């Protein structure tokens, strides 16, 4: 397949409304040049907010949108499972890039309404309110839930403060009362850039040609049988070839009780020899495989930092601990 | 340790307000006799709503509450990662039981306000609104977000419909307009019953004595080194002993980049011989271990059904597929 054979829609579909963190991820990706694959270097793709992850997938699958952007993983909440399930279940959509964003909230007011004595309410999605409790308490505000942080900013009243991404100030002509008002800094979210499966080789071509890397690949592995040992067999195939799993998540299959599909993110590209060899071995054992995406590791970091503070969780025991500690840690 | 040595608080802490699905899980567990461990068979534990998962943990750790109940896993959203991280990070709290609930929404109105021509708004947590979109559309209602489904029911106005668990109708003296109004039936959520680590043996004693089972154990495994092969080594130890992993989830550690703690749910109890042998082998290899909980498998099901409809996800390829299909499925 060569550049120019694909007729992609001129839009990037994302989970709206305008001003979501996903919208910010779209802007970041566009600014980095991601939105100008060779087949349409003459025009920028236009962001288009949609109401659900399902609609984003459908727009990409039908070709109505050339790209789609969805959140896939958060350092606080883990995988965004509905996004993951949509990708695992889709025959026509794959991930061709990733964007990692720091999740930080600014506090906005309507222009000229920053007088603290007149501000009485704080509005955001319940998750946003839960992440900015200190600011709400310090300012004596009443929390008022909104359907999204972006909607809270868009619909802001004179007596309200809204919490949202920096982008919302510009989009909705708001005054910034304070920046970085989240209780705990450092949360990050990873987004995937989606493309039609047929278009992935074209989307990857310039970066394959330029040697950009290292790459990561997401693959769904559905083992042919289940029970003790199945994950050991699959992980041994990775280990024998020195292919690192950077992430593993399992999702239950509806039709067969206690059967799972494993979604593995591995270090390498699908076309690299050790990955091809690995896939061949898994296929040879009878497993079903589906590559869900591949992309160079995001320039702004190796992924998501954890939130667990210790080397090993407090209360863990090790080999040389005494009998009483072992009994307490292991509940023997 | 013998029954009667523990002075447990007389309360069950849970994520409130009254009328949440977690509250329903508390009631289910109490009705099944779970709230009457031998040391206090003379009194039922009193449910106490708290504002955050952190407060529930703190209440259990301090002994202010004898038990705590938190959601841990949903068939739609996967693991409730903040609940999981709190359990992994806590030195003093373990899970001693589980409850699995069908997640179904009823539509409530204020008594005498069921006239459809006067109902204009639908109120629930944004997640609840997202799960009842068909009912909202069919009744021509305007969605109004609330901080929780329970709060929507509690604060219901005459022109509103609220969505929530069945329990809310009784708690807030509401009239039930319709039952089971969720778009997709079959969602389930699993809850853990928490207890002080010191009190776990007493909590388990009657069921150990009566031979209730089979049991499951949650254990956090922090490998001593990371990189290719670490998960293969851990899973091989399970496979060699025929210990089935019913679930595996990994959480990143904050202090060491790309190092993970694996939270495994396994079939068996910590004191059973093959599990003791497994833990011994992992400790011998240098891993840190911490048992996070153990409980008989819930009577109402073996866990959560999946939402992925196929045996293997659509678009997966297998050994005998042709070259073009393989190339498309694997993006070689």
Short mmCIF file of N, CA and C in Angstrom, two decimals, chain A residues 32 82 87 125 130-131 153 220 233 249:
data_model
loop_
_atom_site.label_atom_id
_atom_site.label_comp_id
_atom_site.label_asym_id
_atom_site.label_seq_id
_atom_site.Cartn_x
_atom_site.Cartn_y
_atom_site.Cartn_z
N UNK A 32 1.68 18.48 17.16
CA UNK A 32 2.92 17.72 16.97
C UNK A 32 3.07 17.21 15.54
N UNK A 82 -14.42 0.55 28.89
CA UNK A 82 -15.30 0.64 27.72
C UNK A 82 -14.53 0.98 26.44
N UNK A 87 -12.29 -1.28 21.33
CA UNK A 87 -11.16 -1.56 20.44
C UNK A 87 -11.00 -3.06 20.22
N UNK A 125 -17.78 17.95 36.40
CA UNK A 125 -18.20 16.56 36.47
C UNK A 125 -17.92 16.06 37.89
N UNK A 130 -14.44 15.76 42.64
CA UNK A 130 -13.75 14.88 43.59
C UNK A 130 -12.25 15.11 43.58
N UNK A 131 -11.73 15.68 42.48
CA UNK A 131 -10.29 15.91 42.38
C UNK A 131 -9.88 17.32 42.81
N UNK A 153 -17.94 24.48 32.22
CA UNK A 153 -17.31 25.72 31.76
C UNK A 153 -18.20 26.46 30.78
N UNK A 220 -4.44 -8.51 21.14
CA UNK A 220 -5.41 -9.32 21.90
C UNK A 220 -5.10 -10.78 21.64
N UNK A 233 1.81 -20.32 29.90
CA UNK A 233 2.24 -20.70 28.56
C UNK A 233 2.44 -19.46 27.67
N UNK A 249 -3.68 -6.78 30.47
CA UNK A 249 -4.99 -6.66 31.09
C UNK A 249 -5.86 -7.76 30.50
#
